[in-house]
Amino acid sequence: MTAQQAKQFQNEYEKVSYEDFEIRTREFFESDNSFSSIVFYLKPGENLIDFVTDAASKYGGGGFYFNKQIINNYVTWDIEYYENLVKVAKAKVIYNDFGEKIAYQTLNITNNEIINTYKYFMLKDFGLLSDFVPVTKNGLFEFYYNYPDLNAEDIFVSINLLLYLDASGGGYIINSDENVFLEDSMLSSVFNWNDHPYYHSASPLIPTSPTI
């Protein structure tokens, strides 16, 4: 995208760079084309500290994806974010073999304890829901575990489908007493809760089977 095109959209945008068909950097820009932030994707053997030091001097910090692994056909990355040379956030992300993000977990930067876990499901077959007007992130189910102000066993889910959007930005709570995927026949026809045990809890983060 050119700077002129970016001005026409009057929105934030990003520039993605590749090397040998592998993503290397994502640069984020504001609607006025000013630089916002940068994320680096490290190759095996590259030194994280060298990248952090260089990014601190050039950009005032950045995000760093490193320690890429393929486990059970899923791609995992460790992530760290820095402001200058100070680590401010830590996470792990999981992608499926289509490059879709299926899980993201935030970690304590000092002891690696889990803070929050998020899992994602992208609906492919809309079935009875295919006739409804698409919405932003249409068909994406976003599951939140350890959600603030909820009990430990509760799951909070945002369902990005027209009939299930809450105008206030809310979603649904799943627990032993209520589960929209079991209670709503139209929704259960496209997402059978019992067929997707991966989403029943925060663990495991990396799926153990090819279908989730």
PDB file of C-alpha atoms in Angstrom:
ATOM      1  CA  MET A   1       0.000   0.000   0.000  1.00  0.00           C
ATOM      2  CA  THR A   2       1.367   3.418  -0.962  1.00  0.00           C
ATOM      3  CA  ALA A   3       1.288   6.459   1.287  1.00  0.00           C
ATOM      4  CA  GLN A   4      -1.271   8.071  -1.034  1.00  0.00           C
ATOM      5  CA  GLN A   5      -3.550   5.028  -0.843  1.00  0.00           C
ATOM      6  CA  ALA A   6      -3.214   5.038   2.923  1.00  0.00           C
ATOM      7  CA  LYS A   7      -4.381   8.640   3.068  1.00  0.00           C
ATOM      8  CA  GLN A   8      -7.449   7.750   1.053  1.00  0.00           C
ATOM      9  CA  PHE A   9      -8.477   5.130   3.591  1.00  0.00           C
ATOM     10  CA  GLN A  10      -7.751   7.431   6.545  1.00  0.00           C
ATOM     11  CA  ASN A  11      -7.081   4.447   8.746  1.00  0.00           C
ATOM     12  CA  GLU A  12      -4.217   2.645  10.421  1.00  0.00           C
ATOM     13  CA  TYR A  13      -2.354   0.214   8.197  1.00  0.00           C
ATOM     14  CA  GLU A  14       0.619  -2.127   8.243  1.00  0.00           C
ATOM     15  CA  LYS A  15       3.519  -3.025   5.982  1.00  0.00           C
ATOM     16  CA  VAL A  16       4.606  -6.675   5.948  1.00  0.00           C
ATOM     17  CA  SER A  17       8.052  -7.781   4.783  1.00  0.00           C
ATOM     18  CA  TYR A  18       9.036 -11.302   3.734  1.00  0.00           C
ATOM     19  CA  GLU A  19      12.303 -13.130   3.177  1.00  0.00           C
ATOM     20  CA  ASP A  20      12.425 -16.510   1.429  1.00  0.00           C
ATOM     21  CA  PHE A  21       8.611 -16.646   1.678  1.00  0.00           C
ATOM     22  CA  GLU A  22       8.790 -16.273   5.471  1.00  0.00           C
ATOM     23  CA  ILE A  23       7.406 -13.241   7.288  1.00  0.00           C
ATOM     24  CA  ARG A  24      10.169 -11.098   8.796  1.00  0.00           C
ATOM     25  CA  THR A  25       8.622  -7.827   9.971  1.00  0.00           C
ATOM     26  CA  ARG A  26       5.271  -6.083  10.395  1.00  0.00           C
ATOM     27  CA  GLU A  27       5.383  -2.302  10.614  1.00  0.00           C
ATOM     28  CA  PHE A  28       2.313  -0.443  11.842  1.00  0.00           C
ATOM     29  CA  PHE A  29       1.432   3.100  10.836  1.00  0.00           C
ATOM     30  CA  GLU A  30      -1.154   5.646  11.947  1.00  0.00           C
ATOM     31  CA  SER A  31      -3.695   7.144   9.541  1.00  0.00           C
ATOM     32  CA  ASP A  32      -1.394  10.152   9.014  1.00  0.00           C
ATOM     33  CA  ASN A  33       1.360   7.699   7.909  1.00  0.00           C
ATOM     34  CA  SER A  34       3.410   8.221  11.058  1.00  0.00           C
ATOM     35  CA  PHE A  35       5.203   5.150  12.366  1.00  0.00           C
ATOM     36  CA  SER A  36       3.519   3.374  15.286  1.00  0.00           C
ATOM     37  CA  SER A  37       5.341   0.120  16.070  1.00  0.00           C
ATOM     38  CA  ILE A  38       7.178  -2.843  14.626  1.00  0.00           C
ATOM     39  CA  VAL A  39       7.165  -6.611  15.144  1.00  0.00           C
ATOM     40  CA  PHE A  40      10.059  -8.902  14.170  1.00  0.00           C
ATOM     41  CA  TYR A  41       9.939 -12.627  13.359  1.00  0.00           C
ATOM     42  CA  LEU A  42      13.244 -14.299  14.179  1.00  0.00           C
ATOM     43  CA  LYS A  43      14.728 -17.235  12.299  1.00  0.00           C
ATOM     44  CA  PRO A  44      16.209 -20.210  14.185  1.00  0.00           C
ATOM     45  CA  GLY A  45      19.665 -19.314  15.443  1.00  0.00           C
ATOM     46  CA  GLU A  46      19.118 -15.554  15.407  1.00  0.00           C
ATOM     47  CA  ASN A  47      19.903 -13.825  18.689  1.00  0.00           C
ATOM     48  CA  LEU A  48      16.933 -12.200  20.415  1.00  0.00           C
ATOM     49  CA  ILE A  49      19.054  -9.778  22.434  1.00  0.00           C
ATOM     50  CA  ASP A  50      20.746  -8.485  19.270  1.00  0.00           C
ATOM     51  CA  PHE A  51      17.345  -7.739  17.743  1.00  0.00           C
ATOM     52  CA  VAL A  52      16.067  -6.102  20.933  1.00  0.00           C
ATOM     53  CA  THR A  53      19.148  -3.890  21.176  1.00  0.00           C
ATOM     54  CA  ASP A  54      18.952  -2.847  17.527  1.00  0.00           C
ATOM     55  CA  ALA A  55      15.198  -2.165  17.697  1.00  0.00           C
ATOM     56  CA  ALA A  56      15.618  -0.076  20.841  1.00  0.00           C
ATOM     57  CA  SER A  57      18.051   2.263  19.079  1.00  0.00           C
ATOM     58  CA  LYS A  58      16.030   2.472  15.829  1.00  0.00           C
ATOM     59  CA  TYR A  59      12.400   2.256  16.959  1.00  0.00           C
ATOM     60  CA  GLY A  60      12.349   2.609  20.735  1.00  0.00           C
ATOM     61  CA  GLY A  61      11.423  -1.054  21.139  1.00  0.00           C
ATOM     62  CA  GLY A  62       9.153  -3.542  19.429  1.00  0.00           C
ATOM     63  CA  GLY A  63       7.607  -6.979  19.453  1.00  0.00           C
ATOM     64  CA  PHE A  64       9.602 -10.148  18.830  1.00  0.00           C
ATOM     65  CA  TYR A  65       8.346 -13.538  17.702  1.00  0.00           C
ATOM     66  CA  PHE A  66      10.968 -16.227  18.281  1.00  0.00           C
ATOM     67  CA  ASN A  67      11.483 -19.919  19.068  1.00  0.00           C
ATOM     68  CA  LYS A  68       9.178 -21.008  16.239  1.00  0.00           C
ATOM     69  CA  GLN A  69       8.191 -24.670  16.533  1.00  0.00           C
ATOM     70  CA  ILE A  70       5.861 -27.039  14.725  1.00  0.00           C
ATOM     71  CA  ILE A  71       4.047 -29.326  17.163  1.00  0.00           C
ATOM     72  CA  ASN A  72       1.263 -31.676  16.065  1.00  0.00           C
ATOM     73  CA  ASN A  73       1.188 -29.720  12.765  1.00  0.00           C
ATOM     74  CA  TYR A  74       0.518 -26.463  14.623  1.00  0.00           C
ATOM     75  CA  VAL A  75       2.948 -23.521  14.533  1.00  0.00           C
ATOM     76  CA  THR A  76       3.897 -22.023  17.890  1.00  0.00           C
ATOM     77  CA  TRP A  77       5.791 -18.821  18.616  1.00  0.00           C
ATOM     78  CA  ASP A  78       7.086 -17.266  21.821  1.00  0.00           C
ATOM     79  CA  ILE A  79       6.529 -13.492  21.926  1.00  0.00           C
ATOM     80  CA  GLU A  80       8.121 -10.695  23.910  1.00  0.00           C
ATOM     81  CA  TYR A  81       7.451  -6.954  23.736  1.00  0.00           C
ATOM     82  CA  TYR A  82       9.984  -4.312  24.732  1.00  0.00           C
ATOM     83  CA  GLU A  83       9.932  -0.594  25.374  1.00  0.00           C
ATOM     84  CA  ASN A  84      13.509   0.373  24.619  1.00  0.00           C
ATOM     85  CA  LEU A  85      15.412  -2.372  26.486  1.00  0.00           C
ATOM     86  CA  VAL A  86      12.707  -3.090  29.074  1.00  0.00           C
ATOM     87  CA  LYS A  87      10.557  -6.196  28.618  1.00  0.00           C
ATOM     88  CA  VAL A  88       6.923  -5.196  29.140  1.00  0.00           C
ATOM     89  CA  ALA A  89       4.906  -8.210  27.954  1.00  0.00           C
ATOM     90  CA  LYS A  90       5.265 -11.878  27.179  1.00  0.00           C
ATOM     91  CA  ALA A  91       3.001 -14.325  25.340  1.00  0.00           C
ATOM     92  CA  LYS A  92       2.684 -17.457  23.242  1.00  0.00           C
ATOM     93  CA  VAL A  93       0.641 -17.809  20.048  1.00  0.00           C
ATOM     94  CA  ILE A  94      -0.564 -20.861  18.110  1.00  0.00           C
ATOM     95  CA  TYR A  95      -1.480 -21.021  14.405  1.00  0.00           C
ATOM     96  CA  ASN A  96      -3.048 -23.849  12.415  1.00  0.00           C
ATOM     97  CA  ASP A  97      -1.713 -25.031   9.062  1.00  0.00           C
ATOM     98  CA  PHE A  98      -3.889 -22.435   7.282  1.00  0.00           C
ATOM     99  CA  GLY A  99      -2.073 -19.642   9.114  1.00  0.00           C
ATOM    100  CA  GLU A 100      -5.116 -18.877  11.274  1.00  0.00           C
ATOM    101  CA  LYS A 101      -4.503 -17.886  14.893  1.00  0.00           C
ATOM    102  CA  ILE A 102      -6.232 -20.420  17.146  1.00  0.00           C
ATOM    103  CA  ALA A 103      -4.781 -19.510  20.556  1.00  0.00           C
ATOM    104  CA  TYR A 104      -2.988 -16.710  22.374  1.00  0.00           C
ATOM    105  CA  GLN A 105      -1.749 -16.797  25.950  1.00  0.00           C
ATOM    106  CA  THR A 106      -0.346 -13.931  28.007  1.00  0.00           C
ATOM    107  CA  LEU A 107       2.346 -14.755  30.572  1.00  0.00           C
ATOM    108  CA  ASN A 108       3.890 -13.091  33.582  1.00  0.00           C
ATOM    109  CA  ILE A 109       7.202 -11.629  32.416  1.00  0.00           C
ATOM    110  CA  THR A 110       9.125 -12.737  35.505  1.00  0.00           C
ATOM    111  CA  ASN A 111       7.826 -16.207  36.394  1.00  0.00           C
ATOM    112  CA  ASN A 112       5.957 -17.331  33.233  1.00  0.00           C
ATOM    113  CA  GLU A 113       2.699 -17.877  35.114  1.00  0.00           C
ATOM    114  CA  ILE A 114      -0.351 -17.812  32.854  1.00  0.00           C
ATOM    115  CA  ILE A 115      -2.340 -14.564  33.024  1.00  0.00           C
ATOM    116  CA  ASN A 116      -4.979 -15.033  30.332  1.00  0.00           C
ATOM    117  CA  THR A 117      -5.754 -17.536  27.592  1.00  0.00           C
ATOM    118  CA  TYR A 118      -7.688 -16.846  24.397  1.00  0.00           C
ATOM    119  CA  LYS A 119      -8.800 -19.372  21.789  1.00  0.00           C
ATOM    120  CA  TYR A 120     -10.327 -18.730  18.385  1.00  0.00           C
ATOM    121  CA  PHE A 121     -12.527 -20.678  16.004  1.00  0.00           C
ATOM    122  CA  MET A 122     -13.291 -19.523  12.452  1.00  0.00           C
ATOM    123  CA  LEU A 123     -16.560 -20.869  11.108  1.00  0.00           C
ATOM    124  CA  LYS A 124     -16.233 -22.285   7.598  1.00  0.00           C
ATOM    125  CA  ASP A 125     -19.709 -23.695   6.989  1.00  0.00           C
ATOM    126  CA  PHE A 126     -22.370 -21.132   7.950  1.00  0.00           C
ATOM    127  CA  GLY A 127     -25.269 -23.455   7.214  1.00  0.00           C
ATOM    128  CA  LEU A 128     -28.560 -21.859   8.299  1.00  0.00           C
ATOM    129  CA  LEU A 129     -26.695 -18.647   9.142  1.00  0.00           C
ATOM    130  CA  SER A 130     -25.317 -18.084   5.637  1.00  0.00           C
ATOM    131  CA  ASP A 131     -28.200 -15.811   4.592  1.00  0.00           C
ATOM    132  CA  PHE A 132     -27.542 -13.181   7.266  1.00  0.00           C
ATOM    133  CA  VAL A 133     -25.592  -9.993   6.583  1.00  0.00           C
ATOM    134  CA  PRO A 134     -21.867 -10.430   7.381  1.00  0.00           C
ATOM    135  CA  VAL A 135     -20.432  -8.466  10.284  1.00  0.00           C
ATOM    136  CA  THR A 136     -16.886  -7.508  11.251  1.00  0.00           C
ATOM    137  CA  LYS A 137     -14.822 -10.675  11.813  1.00  0.00           C
ATOM    138  CA  ASN A 138     -17.819 -12.617  10.537  1.00  0.00           C
ATOM    139  CA  GLY A 139     -17.862 -16.216  11.759  1.00  0.00           C
ATOM    140  CA  LEU A 140     -15.078 -15.775  14.331  1.00  0.00           C
ATOM    141  CA  PHE A 141     -15.754 -17.213  17.797  1.00  0.00           C
ATOM    142  CA  GLU A 142     -13.469 -15.741  20.463  1.00  0.00           C
ATOM    143  CA  PHE A 143     -13.162 -17.699  23.711  1.00  0.00           C
ATOM    144  CA  TYR A 144     -11.695 -16.022  26.817  1.00  0.00           C
ATOM    145  CA  TYR A 145     -10.496 -17.945  29.864  1.00  0.00           C
ATOM    146  CA  ASN A 146      -9.627 -16.381  33.235  1.00  0.00           C
ATOM    147  CA  TYR A 147     -11.876 -13.503  32.200  1.00  0.00           C
ATOM    148  CA  PRO A 148     -12.032 -10.633  34.753  1.00  0.00           C
ATOM    149  CA  ASP A 149     -14.922 -10.762  37.264  1.00  0.00           C
ATOM    150  CA  LEU A 150     -15.946 -14.308  36.253  1.00  0.00           C
ATOM    151  CA  ASN A 151     -15.528 -17.538  38.171  1.00  0.00           C
ATOM    152  CA  ALA A 152     -12.479 -19.631  37.373  1.00  0.00           C
ATOM    153  CA  GLU A 153     -14.513 -22.292  35.558  1.00  0.00           C
ATOM    154  CA  ASP A 154     -16.426 -19.766  33.422  1.00  0.00           C
ATOM    155  CA  ILE A 155     -15.659 -19.202  29.756  1.00  0.00           C
ATOM    156  CA  PHE A 156     -16.597 -15.955  28.043  1.00  0.00           C
ATOM    157  CA  VAL A 157     -17.265 -16.126  24.297  1.00  0.00           C
ATOM    158  CA  SER A 158     -17.854 -13.433  21.684  1.00  0.00           C
ATOM    159  CA  ILE A 159     -19.750 -14.744  18.655  1.00  0.00           C
ATOM    160  CA  ASN A 160     -19.231 -12.633  15.546  1.00  0.00           C
ATOM    161  CA  LEU A 161     -22.469 -13.466  13.763  1.00  0.00           C
ATOM    162  CA  LEU A 162     -25.301 -11.019  13.163  1.00  0.00           C
ATOM    163  CA  LEU A 163     -27.860 -12.772  15.362  1.00  0.00           C
ATOM    164  CA  TYR A 164     -25.474 -13.112  18.296  1.00  0.00           C
ATOM    165  CA  LEU A 165     -23.823  -9.707  18.524  1.00  0.00           C
ATOM    166  CA  ASP A 166     -24.476  -7.681  21.637  1.00  0.00           C
ATOM    167  CA  ALA A 167     -24.822  -3.967  20.898  1.00  0.00           C
ATOM    168  CA  SER A 168     -22.936  -3.206  24.116  1.00  0.00           C
ATOM    169  CA  GLY A 169     -20.001  -5.350  22.993  1.00  0.00           C
ATOM    170  CA  GLY A 170     -20.768  -8.191  25.362  1.00  0.00           C
ATOM    171  CA  GLY A 171     -20.930 -11.902  24.774  1.00  0.00           C
ATOM    172  CA  TYR A 172     -21.989 -15.125  26.460  1.00  0.00           C
ATOM    173  CA  ILE A 173     -20.872 -16.994  29.551  1.00  0.00           C
ATOM    174  CA  ILE A 174     -20.345 -20.747  29.316  1.00  0.00           C
ATOM    175  CA  ASN A 175     -20.408 -22.904  32.434  1.00  0.00           C
ATOM    176  CA  SER A 176     -22.246 -25.906  33.868  1.00  0.00           C
ATOM    177  CA  ASP A 177     -25.471 -23.882  34.118  1.00  0.00           C
ATOM    178  CA  GLU A 178     -25.536 -22.117  30.753  1.00  0.00           C
ATOM    179  CA  ASN A 179     -24.053 -22.711  27.312  1.00  0.00           C
ATOM    180  CA  VAL A 180     -25.364 -20.923  24.244  1.00  0.00           C
ATOM    181  CA  PHE A 181     -23.921 -23.622  21.977  1.00  0.00           C
ATOM    182  CA  LEU A 182     -26.115 -26.232  23.671  1.00  0.00           C
ATOM    183  CA  GLU A 183     -29.183 -24.036  24.111  1.00  0.00           C
ATOM    184  CA  ASP A 184     -29.471 -22.449  20.661  1.00  0.00           C
ATOM    185  CA  SER A 185     -30.387 -24.970  17.962  1.00  0.00           C
ATOM    186  CA  MET A 186     -29.390 -22.726  15.048  1.00  0.00           C
ATOM    187  CA  LEU A 187     -25.953 -22.077  16.543  1.00  0.00           C
ATOM    188  CA  SER A 188     -25.419 -25.706  17.518  1.00  0.00           C
ATOM    189  CA  SER A 189     -26.161 -26.723  13.918  1.00  0.00           C
ATOM    190  CA  VAL A 190     -22.931 -25.002  12.803  1.00  0.00           C
ATOM    191  CA  PHE A 191     -20.850 -25.511  15.979  1.00  0.00           C
ATOM    192  CA  ASN A 192     -21.563 -28.643  17.970  1.00  0.00           C
ATOM    193  CA  TRP A 193     -20.038 -27.972  21.380  1.00  0.00           C
ATOM    194  CA  ASN A 194     -19.368 -31.638  22.107  1.00  0.00           C
ATOM    195  CA  ASP A 195     -17.380 -31.990  18.876  1.00  0.00           C
ATOM    196  CA  HIS A 196     -14.923 -29.263  19.911  1.00  0.00           C
ATOM    197  CA  PRO A 197     -13.395 -30.249  23.283  1.00  0.00           C
ATOM    198  CA  TYR A 198     -10.368 -28.039  22.609  1.00  0.00           C
ATOM    199  CA  TYR A 199     -12.511 -25.027  23.545  1.00  0.00           C
ATOM    200  CA  HIS A 200     -13.896 -26.500  26.758  1.00  0.00           C
ATOM    201  CA  SER A 201     -10.934 -25.238  28.784  1.00  0.00           C
ATOM    202  CA  ALA A 202      -7.755 -23.192  28.525  1.00  0.00           C
ATOM    203  CA  SER A 203      -5.593 -26.306  28.528  1.00  0.00           C
ATOM    204  CA  PRO A 204      -4.097 -27.706  26.393  1.00  0.00           C
ATOM    205  CA  LEU A 205      -2.920 -24.630  24.517  1.00  0.00           C
ATOM    206  CA  ILE A 206      -1.485 -26.701  21.661  1.00  0.00           C
ATOM    207  CA  PRO A 207      -4.116 -29.080  20.237  1.00  0.00           C
ATOM    208  CA  THR A 208      -3.346 -32.783  20.420  1.00  0.00           C
ATOM    209  CA  SER A 209      -5.425 -33.689  17.357  1.00  0.00           C
ATOM    210  CA  PRO A 210      -5.650 -32.334  13.801  1.00  0.00           C
ATOM    211  CA  THR A 211      -9.268 -31.206  14.203  1.00  0.00           C
ATOM    212  CA  ILE A 212     -10.408 -28.852  16.951  1.00  0.00           C
TER     213      ILE A 212
END
